[in-house]
Tab-separated table of C-alpha atoms in Angstrom:
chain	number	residue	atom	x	y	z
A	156	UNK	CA	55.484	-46.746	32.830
A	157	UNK	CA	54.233	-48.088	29.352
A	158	UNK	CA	55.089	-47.528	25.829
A	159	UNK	CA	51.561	-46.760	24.765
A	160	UNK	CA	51.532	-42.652	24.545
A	161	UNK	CA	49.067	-41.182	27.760
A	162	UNK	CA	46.573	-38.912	25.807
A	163	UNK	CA	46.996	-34.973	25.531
A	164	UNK	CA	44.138	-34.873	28.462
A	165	UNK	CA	44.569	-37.202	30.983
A	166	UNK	CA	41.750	-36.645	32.849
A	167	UNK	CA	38.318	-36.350	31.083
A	168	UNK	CA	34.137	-36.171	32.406
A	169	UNK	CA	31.880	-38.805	31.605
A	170	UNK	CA	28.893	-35.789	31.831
A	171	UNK	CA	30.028	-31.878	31.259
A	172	UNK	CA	28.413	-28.615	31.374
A	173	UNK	CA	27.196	-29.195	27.733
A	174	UNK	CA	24.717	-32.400	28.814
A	175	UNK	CA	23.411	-30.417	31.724
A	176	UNK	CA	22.570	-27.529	28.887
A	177	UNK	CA	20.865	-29.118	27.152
A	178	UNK	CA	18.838	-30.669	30.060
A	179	UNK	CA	18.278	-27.357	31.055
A	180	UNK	CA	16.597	-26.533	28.042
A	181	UNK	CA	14.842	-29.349	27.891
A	182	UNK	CA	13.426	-28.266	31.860
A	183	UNK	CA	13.146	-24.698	30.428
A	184	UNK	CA	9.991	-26.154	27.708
A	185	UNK	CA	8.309	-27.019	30.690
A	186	UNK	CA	7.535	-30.423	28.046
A	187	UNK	CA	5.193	-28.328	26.420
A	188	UNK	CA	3.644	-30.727	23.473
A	189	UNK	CA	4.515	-28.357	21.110
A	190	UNK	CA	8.133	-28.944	21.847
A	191	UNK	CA	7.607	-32.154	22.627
A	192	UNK	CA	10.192	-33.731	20.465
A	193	UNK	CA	12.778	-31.273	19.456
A	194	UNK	CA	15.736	-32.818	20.963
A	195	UNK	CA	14.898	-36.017	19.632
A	196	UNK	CA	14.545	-34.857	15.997
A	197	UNK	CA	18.035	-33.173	16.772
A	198	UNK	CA	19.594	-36.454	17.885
A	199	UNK	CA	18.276	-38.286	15.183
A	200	UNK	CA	19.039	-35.750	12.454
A	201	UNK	CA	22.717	-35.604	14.213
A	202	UNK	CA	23.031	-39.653	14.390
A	203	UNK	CA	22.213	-39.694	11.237
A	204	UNK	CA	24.578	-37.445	9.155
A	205	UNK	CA	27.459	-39.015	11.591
A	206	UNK	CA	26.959	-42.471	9.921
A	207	UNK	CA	25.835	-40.964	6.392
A	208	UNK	CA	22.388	-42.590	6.481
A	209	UNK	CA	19.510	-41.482	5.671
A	210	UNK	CA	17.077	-42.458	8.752
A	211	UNK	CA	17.556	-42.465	12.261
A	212	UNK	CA	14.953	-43.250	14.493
A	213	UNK	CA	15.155	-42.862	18.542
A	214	UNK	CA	14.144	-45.279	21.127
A	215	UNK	CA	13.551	-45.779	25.507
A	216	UNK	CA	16.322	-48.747	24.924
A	217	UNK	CA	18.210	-50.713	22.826
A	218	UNK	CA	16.210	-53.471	22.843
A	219	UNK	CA	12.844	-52.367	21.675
A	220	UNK	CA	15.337	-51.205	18.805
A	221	UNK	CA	15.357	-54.415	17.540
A	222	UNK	CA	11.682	-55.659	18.079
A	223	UNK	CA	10.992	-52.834	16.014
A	224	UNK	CA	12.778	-54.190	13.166
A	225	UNK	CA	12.017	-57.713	13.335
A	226	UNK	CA	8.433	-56.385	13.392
A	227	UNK	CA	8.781	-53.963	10.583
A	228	UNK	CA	10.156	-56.565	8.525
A	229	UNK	CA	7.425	-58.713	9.106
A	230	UNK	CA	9.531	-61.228	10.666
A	231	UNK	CA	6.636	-63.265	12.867
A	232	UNK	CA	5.456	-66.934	14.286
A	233	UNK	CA	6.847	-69.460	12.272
A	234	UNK	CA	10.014	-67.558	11.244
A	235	UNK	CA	13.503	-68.298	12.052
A	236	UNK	CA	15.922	-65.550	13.177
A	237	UNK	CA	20.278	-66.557	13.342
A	238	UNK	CA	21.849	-65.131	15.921
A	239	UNK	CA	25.255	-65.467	18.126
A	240	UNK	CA	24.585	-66.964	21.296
A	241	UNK	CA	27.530	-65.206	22.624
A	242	UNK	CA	26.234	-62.247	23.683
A	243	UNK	CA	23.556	-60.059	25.971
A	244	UNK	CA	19.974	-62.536	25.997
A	245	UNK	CA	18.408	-59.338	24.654
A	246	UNK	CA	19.616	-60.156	20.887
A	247	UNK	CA	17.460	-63.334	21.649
A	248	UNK	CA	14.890	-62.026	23.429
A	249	UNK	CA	13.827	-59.801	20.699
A	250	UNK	CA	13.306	-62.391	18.418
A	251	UNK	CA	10.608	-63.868	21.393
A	252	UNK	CA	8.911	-61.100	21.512
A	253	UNK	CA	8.439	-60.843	17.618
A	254	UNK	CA	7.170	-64.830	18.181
A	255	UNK	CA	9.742	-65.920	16.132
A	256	UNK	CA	12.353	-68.725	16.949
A	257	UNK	CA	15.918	-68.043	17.791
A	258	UNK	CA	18.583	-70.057	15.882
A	259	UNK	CA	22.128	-70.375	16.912
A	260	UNK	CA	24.997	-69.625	14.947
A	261	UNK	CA	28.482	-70.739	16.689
A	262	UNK	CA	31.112	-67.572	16.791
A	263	UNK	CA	34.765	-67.486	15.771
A	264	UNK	CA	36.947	-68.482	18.726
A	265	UNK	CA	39.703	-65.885	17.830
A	266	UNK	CA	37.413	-62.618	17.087
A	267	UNK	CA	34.205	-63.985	19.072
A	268	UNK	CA	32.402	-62.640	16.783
A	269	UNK	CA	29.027	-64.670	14.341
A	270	UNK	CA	30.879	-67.431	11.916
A	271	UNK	CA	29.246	-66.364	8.722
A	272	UNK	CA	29.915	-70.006	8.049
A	273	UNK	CA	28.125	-71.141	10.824
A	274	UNK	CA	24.947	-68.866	9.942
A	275	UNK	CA	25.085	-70.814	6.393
A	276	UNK	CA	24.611	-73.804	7.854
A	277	UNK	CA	21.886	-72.477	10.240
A	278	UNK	CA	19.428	-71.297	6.886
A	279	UNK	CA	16.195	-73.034	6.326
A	280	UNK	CA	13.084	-72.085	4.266
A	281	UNK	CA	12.072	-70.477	7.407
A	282	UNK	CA	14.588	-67.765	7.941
A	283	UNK	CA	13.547	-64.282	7.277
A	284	UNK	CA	16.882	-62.914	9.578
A	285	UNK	CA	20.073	-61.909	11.197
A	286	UNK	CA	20.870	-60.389	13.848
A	287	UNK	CA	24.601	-60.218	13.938
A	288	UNK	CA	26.102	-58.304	17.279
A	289	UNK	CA	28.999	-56.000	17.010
A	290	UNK	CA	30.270	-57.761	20.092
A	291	UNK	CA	33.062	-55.966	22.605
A	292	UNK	CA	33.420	-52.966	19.884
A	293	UNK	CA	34.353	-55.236	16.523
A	294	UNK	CA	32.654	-55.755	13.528
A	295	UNK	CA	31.443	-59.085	12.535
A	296	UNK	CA	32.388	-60.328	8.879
A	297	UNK	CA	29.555	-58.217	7.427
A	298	UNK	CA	30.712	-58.562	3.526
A	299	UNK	CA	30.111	-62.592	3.837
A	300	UNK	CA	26.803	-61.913	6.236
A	301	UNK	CA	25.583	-59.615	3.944
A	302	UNK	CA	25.826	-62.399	0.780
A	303	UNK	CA	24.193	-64.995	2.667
A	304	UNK	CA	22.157	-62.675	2.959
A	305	UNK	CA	21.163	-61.552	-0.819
A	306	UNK	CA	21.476	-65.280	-1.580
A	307	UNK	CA	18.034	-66.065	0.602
A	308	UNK	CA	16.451	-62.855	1.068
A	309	UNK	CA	17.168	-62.056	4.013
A	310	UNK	CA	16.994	-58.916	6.531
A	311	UNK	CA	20.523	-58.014	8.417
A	312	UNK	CA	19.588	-56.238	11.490
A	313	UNK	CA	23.173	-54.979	12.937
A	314	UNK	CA	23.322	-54.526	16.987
A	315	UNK	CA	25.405	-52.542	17.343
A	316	UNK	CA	24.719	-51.723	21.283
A	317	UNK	CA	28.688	-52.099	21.986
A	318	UNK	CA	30.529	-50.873	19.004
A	319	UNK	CA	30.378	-47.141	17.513
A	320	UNK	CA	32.825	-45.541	15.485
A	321	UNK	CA	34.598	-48.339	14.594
A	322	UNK	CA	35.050	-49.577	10.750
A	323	UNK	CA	34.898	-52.351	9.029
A	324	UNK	CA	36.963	-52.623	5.586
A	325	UNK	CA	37.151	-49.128	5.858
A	326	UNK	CA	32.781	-48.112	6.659
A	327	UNK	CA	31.412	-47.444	9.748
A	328	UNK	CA	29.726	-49.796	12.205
A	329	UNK	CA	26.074	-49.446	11.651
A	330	UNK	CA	25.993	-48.886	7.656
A	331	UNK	CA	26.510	-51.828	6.446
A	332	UNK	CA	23.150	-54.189	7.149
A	333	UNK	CA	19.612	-52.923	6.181
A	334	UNK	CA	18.892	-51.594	9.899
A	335	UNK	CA	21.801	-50.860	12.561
A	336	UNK	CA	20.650	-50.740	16.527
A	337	UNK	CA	22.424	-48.705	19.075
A	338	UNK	CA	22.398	-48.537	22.648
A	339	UNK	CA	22.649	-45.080	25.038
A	340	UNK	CA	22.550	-47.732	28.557
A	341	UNK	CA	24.738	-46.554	31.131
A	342	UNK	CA	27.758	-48.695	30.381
A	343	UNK	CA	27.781	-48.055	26.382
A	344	UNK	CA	29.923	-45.319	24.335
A	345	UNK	CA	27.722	-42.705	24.525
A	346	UNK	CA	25.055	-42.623	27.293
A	347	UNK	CA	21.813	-41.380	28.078
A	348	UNK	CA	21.084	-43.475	31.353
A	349	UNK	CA	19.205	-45.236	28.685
A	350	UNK	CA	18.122	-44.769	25.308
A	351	UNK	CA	18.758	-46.712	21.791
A	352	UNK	CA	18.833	-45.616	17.922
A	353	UNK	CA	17.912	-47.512	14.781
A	354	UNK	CA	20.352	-46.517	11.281
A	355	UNK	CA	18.571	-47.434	8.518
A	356	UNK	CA	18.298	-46.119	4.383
A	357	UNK	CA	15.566	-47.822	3.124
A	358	UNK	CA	12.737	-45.373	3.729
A	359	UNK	CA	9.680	-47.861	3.994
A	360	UNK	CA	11.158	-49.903	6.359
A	361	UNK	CA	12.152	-46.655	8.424
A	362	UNK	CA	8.168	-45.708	8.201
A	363	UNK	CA	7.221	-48.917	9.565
A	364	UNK	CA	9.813	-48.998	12.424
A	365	UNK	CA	8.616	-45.568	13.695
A	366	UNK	CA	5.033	-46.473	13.349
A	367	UNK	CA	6.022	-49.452	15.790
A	368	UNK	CA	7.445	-47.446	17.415
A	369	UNK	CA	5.011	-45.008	18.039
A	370	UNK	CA	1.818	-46.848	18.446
A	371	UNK	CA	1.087	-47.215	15.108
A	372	UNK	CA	0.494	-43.231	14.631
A	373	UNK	CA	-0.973	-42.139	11.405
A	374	UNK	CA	0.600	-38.808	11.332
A	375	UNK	CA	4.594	-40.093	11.673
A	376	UNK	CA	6.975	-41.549	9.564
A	377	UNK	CA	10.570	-41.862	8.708
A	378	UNK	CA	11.756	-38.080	10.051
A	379	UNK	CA	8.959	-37.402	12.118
A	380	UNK	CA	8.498	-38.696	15.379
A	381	UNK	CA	5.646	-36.709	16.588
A	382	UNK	CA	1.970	-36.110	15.973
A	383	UNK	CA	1.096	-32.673	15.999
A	384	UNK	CA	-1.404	-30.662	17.159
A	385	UNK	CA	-2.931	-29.268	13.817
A	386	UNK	CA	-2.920	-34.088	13.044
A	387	UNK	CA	-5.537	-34.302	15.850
A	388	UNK	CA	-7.622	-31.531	15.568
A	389	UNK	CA	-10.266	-33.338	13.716
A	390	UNK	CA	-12.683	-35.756	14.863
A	391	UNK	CA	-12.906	-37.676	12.017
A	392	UNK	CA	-9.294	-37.539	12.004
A	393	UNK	CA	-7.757	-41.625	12.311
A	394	UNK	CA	-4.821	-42.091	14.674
A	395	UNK	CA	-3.769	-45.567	14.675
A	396	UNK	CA	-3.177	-47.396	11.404
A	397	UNK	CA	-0.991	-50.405	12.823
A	398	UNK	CA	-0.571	-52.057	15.669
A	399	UNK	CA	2.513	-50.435	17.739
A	400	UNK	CA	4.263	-49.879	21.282
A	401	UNK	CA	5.318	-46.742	22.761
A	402	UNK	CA	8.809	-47.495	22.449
A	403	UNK	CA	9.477	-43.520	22.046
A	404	UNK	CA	12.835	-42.156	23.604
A	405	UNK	CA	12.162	-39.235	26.265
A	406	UNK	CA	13.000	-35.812	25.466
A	407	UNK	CA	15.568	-35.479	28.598
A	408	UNK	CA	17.469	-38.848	27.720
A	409	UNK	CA	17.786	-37.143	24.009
A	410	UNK	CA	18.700	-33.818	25.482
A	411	UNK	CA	21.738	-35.958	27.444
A	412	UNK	CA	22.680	-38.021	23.795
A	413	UNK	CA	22.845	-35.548	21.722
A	414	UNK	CA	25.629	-33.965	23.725
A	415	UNK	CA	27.268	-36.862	24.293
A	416	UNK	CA	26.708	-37.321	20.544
A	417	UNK	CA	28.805	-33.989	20.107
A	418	UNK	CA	31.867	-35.175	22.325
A	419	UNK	CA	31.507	-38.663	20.531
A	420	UNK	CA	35.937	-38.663	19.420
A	421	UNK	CA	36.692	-37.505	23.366
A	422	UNK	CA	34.983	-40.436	24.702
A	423	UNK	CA	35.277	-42.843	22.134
A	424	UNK	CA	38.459	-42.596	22.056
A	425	UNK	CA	39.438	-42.815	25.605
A	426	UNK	CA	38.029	-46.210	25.454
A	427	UNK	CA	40.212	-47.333	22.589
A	428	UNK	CA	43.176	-45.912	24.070
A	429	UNK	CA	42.803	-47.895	27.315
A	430	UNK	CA	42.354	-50.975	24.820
A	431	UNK	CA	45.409	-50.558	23.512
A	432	UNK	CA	46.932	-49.761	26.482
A	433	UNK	CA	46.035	-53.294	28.003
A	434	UNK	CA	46.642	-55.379	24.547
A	435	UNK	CA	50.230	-53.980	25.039
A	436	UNK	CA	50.233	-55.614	28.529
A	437	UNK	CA	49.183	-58.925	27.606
A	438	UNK	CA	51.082	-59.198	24.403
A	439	UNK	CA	53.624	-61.382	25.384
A	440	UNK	CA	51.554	-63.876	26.993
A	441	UNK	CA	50.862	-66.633	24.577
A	442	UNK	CA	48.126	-68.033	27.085
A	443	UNK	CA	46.142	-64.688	27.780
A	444	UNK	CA	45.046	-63.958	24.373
A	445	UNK	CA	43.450	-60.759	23.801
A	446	UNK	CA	40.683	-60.481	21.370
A	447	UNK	CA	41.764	-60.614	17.478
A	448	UNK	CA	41.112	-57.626	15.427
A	449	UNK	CA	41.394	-58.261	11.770
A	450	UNK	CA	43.513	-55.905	9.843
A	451	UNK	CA	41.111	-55.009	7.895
A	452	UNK	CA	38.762	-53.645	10.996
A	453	UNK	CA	38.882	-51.178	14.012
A	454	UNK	CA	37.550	-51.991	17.526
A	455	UNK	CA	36.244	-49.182	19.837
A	456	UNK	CA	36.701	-51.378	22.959
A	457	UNK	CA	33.347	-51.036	24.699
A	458	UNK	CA	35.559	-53.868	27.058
A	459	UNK	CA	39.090	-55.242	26.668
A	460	UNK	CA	38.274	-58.584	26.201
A	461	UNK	CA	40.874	-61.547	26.648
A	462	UNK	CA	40.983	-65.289	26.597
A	463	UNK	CA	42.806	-67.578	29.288
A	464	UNK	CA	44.340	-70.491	27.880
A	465	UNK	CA	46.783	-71.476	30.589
A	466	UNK	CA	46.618	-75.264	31.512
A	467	UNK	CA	46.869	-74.721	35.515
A	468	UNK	CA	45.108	-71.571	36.210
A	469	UNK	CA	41.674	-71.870	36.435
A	470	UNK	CA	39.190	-68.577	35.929
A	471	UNK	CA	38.327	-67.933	39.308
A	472	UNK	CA	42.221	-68.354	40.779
A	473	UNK	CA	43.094	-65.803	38.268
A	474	UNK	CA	40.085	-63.545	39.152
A	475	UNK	CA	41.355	-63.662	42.808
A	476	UNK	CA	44.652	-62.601	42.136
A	477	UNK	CA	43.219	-59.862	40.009
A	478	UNK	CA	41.263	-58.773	42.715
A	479	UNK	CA	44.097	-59.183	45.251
A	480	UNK	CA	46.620	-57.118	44.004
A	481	UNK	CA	43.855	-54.237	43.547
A	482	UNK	CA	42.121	-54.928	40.449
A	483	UNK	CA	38.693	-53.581	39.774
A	484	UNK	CA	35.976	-55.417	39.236
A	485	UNK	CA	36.484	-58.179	36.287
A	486	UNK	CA	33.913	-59.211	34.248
A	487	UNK	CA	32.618	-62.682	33.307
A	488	UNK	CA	31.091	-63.504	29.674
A	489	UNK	CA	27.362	-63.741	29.683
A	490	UNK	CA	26.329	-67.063	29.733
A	491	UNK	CA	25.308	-68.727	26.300
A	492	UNK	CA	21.764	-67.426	25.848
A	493	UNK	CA	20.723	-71.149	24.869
A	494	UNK	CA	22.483	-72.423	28.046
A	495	UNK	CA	20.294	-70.037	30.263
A	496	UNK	CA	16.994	-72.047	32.557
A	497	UNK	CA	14.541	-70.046	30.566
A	498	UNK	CA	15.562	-72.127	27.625
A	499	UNK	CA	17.120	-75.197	29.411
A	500	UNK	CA	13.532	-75.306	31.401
A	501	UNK	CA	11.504	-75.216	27.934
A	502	UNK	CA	11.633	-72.085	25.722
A	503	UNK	CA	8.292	-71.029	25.611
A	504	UNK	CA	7.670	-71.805	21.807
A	505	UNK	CA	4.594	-72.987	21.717
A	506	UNK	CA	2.637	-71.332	18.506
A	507	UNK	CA	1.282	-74.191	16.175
A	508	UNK	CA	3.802	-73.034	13.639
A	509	UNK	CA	6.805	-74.112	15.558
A	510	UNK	CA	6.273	-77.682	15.573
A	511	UNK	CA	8.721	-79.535	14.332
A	512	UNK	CA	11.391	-76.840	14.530
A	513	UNK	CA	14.842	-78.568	13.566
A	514	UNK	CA	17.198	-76.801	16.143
A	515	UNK	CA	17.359	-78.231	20.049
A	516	UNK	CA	18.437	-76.265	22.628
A	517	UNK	CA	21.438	-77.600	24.495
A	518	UNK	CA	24.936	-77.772	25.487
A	519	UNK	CA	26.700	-79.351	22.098
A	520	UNK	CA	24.711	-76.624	19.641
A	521	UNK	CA	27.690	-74.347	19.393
A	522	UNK	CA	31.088	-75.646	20.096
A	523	UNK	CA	33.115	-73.005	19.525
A	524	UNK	CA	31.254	-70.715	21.547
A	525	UNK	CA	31.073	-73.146	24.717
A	526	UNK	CA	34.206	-73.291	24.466
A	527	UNK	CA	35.179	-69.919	24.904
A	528	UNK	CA	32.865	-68.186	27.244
A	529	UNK	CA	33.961	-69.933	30.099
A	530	UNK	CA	37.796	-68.593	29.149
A	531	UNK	CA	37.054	-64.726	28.386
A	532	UNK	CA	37.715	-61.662	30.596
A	533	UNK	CA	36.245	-58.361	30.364
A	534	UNK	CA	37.927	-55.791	31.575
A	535	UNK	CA	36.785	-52.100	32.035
A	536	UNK	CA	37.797	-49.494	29.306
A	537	UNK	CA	35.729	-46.595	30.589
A	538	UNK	CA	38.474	-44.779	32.821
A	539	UNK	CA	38.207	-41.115	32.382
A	540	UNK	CA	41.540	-40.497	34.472
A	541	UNK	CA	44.176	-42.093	32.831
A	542	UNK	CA	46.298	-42.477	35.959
A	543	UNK	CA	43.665	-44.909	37.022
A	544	UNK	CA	44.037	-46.611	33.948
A	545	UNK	CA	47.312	-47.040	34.055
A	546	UNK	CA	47.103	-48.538	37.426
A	547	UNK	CA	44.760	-50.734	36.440
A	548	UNK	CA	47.085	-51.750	33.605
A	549	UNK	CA	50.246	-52.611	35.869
A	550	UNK	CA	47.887	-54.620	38.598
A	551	UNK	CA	47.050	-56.761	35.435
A	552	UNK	CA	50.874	-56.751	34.184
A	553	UNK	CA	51.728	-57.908	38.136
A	554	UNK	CA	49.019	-61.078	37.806
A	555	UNK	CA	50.098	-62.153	34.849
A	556	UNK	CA	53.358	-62.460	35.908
A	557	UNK	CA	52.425	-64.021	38.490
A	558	UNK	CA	50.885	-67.140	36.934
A	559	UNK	CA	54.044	-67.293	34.050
């Protein structure tokens, strides 16, 4: 039917007998507190020597991932913090929740990924970050990010919840900035039901993160995630020496990650073969343009994402035919973060060091951004039968004909 070689296994299980082993075990502890964290050191210890960093620290989600860092970093009221408004609201949210203020850098309308130029123009004496987002499984321009970044001294916090495996100029997403987030959610790469993972080499950072992480624990730090029992039996002994959340991932959603984790090239993989499957149906439409990945990167398609440029189709006609001739379920872009009511209505910035914060939040901050959103498609990548991607594939082949 296509050109693009079917795998060597054409069918494929999102969960095996290896994830339900491992839950097993975890059952089998009976969470006894001396075991309490074994499969999360594992996972960690595992995520770790994948990416060739030194620290990996688990999390409940890949958001508190990030408010980790920002806090860690001391990133707090008064601060400024660039990031894409392209993108999941959590990138911004994070930055709330750390008090700080979001500022907007516009994306690239080919790769839709952060305009390192764009987050140049966006420094002030108030920046203390980034927060650059792998978005759709490609790597920003992390080389330019990464000089701004030296120039002003500032902290690069990757998210990286929708990109793993994938390289930029040759190194893997996730090792480039000073601390890398991951997400385990349902719909990512690997999945946990939940679950999230900070990457990170600079070891005081990594001891601050998990003491955020872990309610400001005494008695862990960069590889350990777990008071023990010998810490606490002393009553003079002092628990809490910061301020932290219990952010902590739970042992079963590690159990579940870790083997996921160990099938990482099986399901990685499927997802950039159904990529490239659909990039070779829309090739030869000039006015359905698929998502530009530089030569000089790989994408791990957490969504096949493509722009529609055609002057008389409109989004939702082409959605309906989609759906007519037996499409799946096509996704929309997120809304621009800065376009949602919560910030339309009045962001709630109201700490005393905010006042007379440059940036407004409105429709005209990033151009290049409003302008695509309303034109992308996401398309599901996650088939584990490839019959049923290959279906999907000729229902899209049939509706763009259709409109040429």
């Amino acid at each position: 039917m296509f050109s693009y070689p079917a795998p060597k296994k054409r069918v494929i299980s999102r969960v095996t007998d290896l994830e339900r082993r491992y839950v097993m075990q975890c059952l089998d502890y009976g969470f006894e507190t001396s075991k309490g964290s074994e499969f999360c050191t594992r996972l960690e210890r595992a995520f770790a020597d994948y990416h060739g960093m030194e620290f990996a620290i688990s999390f409940m989600n890949g958001t508190c991932t990030m408010h980790a860092a920002l806090e860690a970093a001391g990133v707090g009221p008064g601060d400024e913090v660039i990031v894409p408004p392209l993108t999941m609201s959590s990138t911004t949210f994070v930055v709330l929740q750390a008090h700080a203020v979001p500022v907007f850098a516009d994306v690239d309308p080919d790769t839709f990924q952060i305009d390192p130029m764009s987050i140049r123009e966006r420094v002030t004496e108030r920046t203390k970050a980034i927060i650059p987002v792998a978005l759709y499984g490609l790597s920003p321009d992390m080389d330019a990010i990464m000089q701004i970044a030296k120039e002003h001294d500032l902290i690069v916090i990757e998210d990286d919840a929708e990109a793993i495996t994938n390289t930029y100029k040759g190194r893997k997403i996730g090792t480039v900035g000073h601390v890398s987030s991951f997400s385990f959610q349902s719909s990512k790469h690997l999945t946990a039901g939940e679950g999230g993972m900070i990457l990170t080499n600079d070891e005081a950072l990594a001891n601050s993160i998990r003491r955020f992480n872990s309610l400001g624990y005494a008695g862990v730090g960069s590889r350990k995630g777990k008071i023990t029992k010998t810490d606490i039996q002393d009553p003079a002994y002092s628990r809490h020496v910061s301020t932290g959340f219990n952010y902590r991932m739970p042992e079963l959603c590690a159990a579940v990650a870790l083997a996921q984790l160990e099938r990482i090239d099986e399901l990685v993989q499927r997802r950039i073969d159904v990529g490239n499957l659909f990039n070779e149906v829309t090739a030869q439409y000039q006015w359905f343009v698929s998502q530009k990945t530089p030569s000089n990167c790989t994408n791990s398609y957490w969504t096949f994402v493509a722009k529609l440029e055609h002057p008389d189709v409109s989004w939702h006609e082409f959605r309906d035919a989609f759906l007519a001739n037996g499409g799946d379920g096509v996704y929309a872009a997120w809304k621009l973060s800065y376009m949602e009511p919560m910030f339309a209505n009045g962001c709630p910035l109201t700490h005393p060091a905010y006042k007379g914060i440059y940036q407004k939040f409105g429709p005209g901050l990033c151009p290049n951004a409003e302008m695509v959103q309303p034109k992308l498609f996401q398309f599901k990548t996650n088939y584990w039968n490839w019959d049923d991607a290959e279906e999907q594939a000729q229902i899209l082949r049939k509706t763009l004909s259709q409109f040429s």
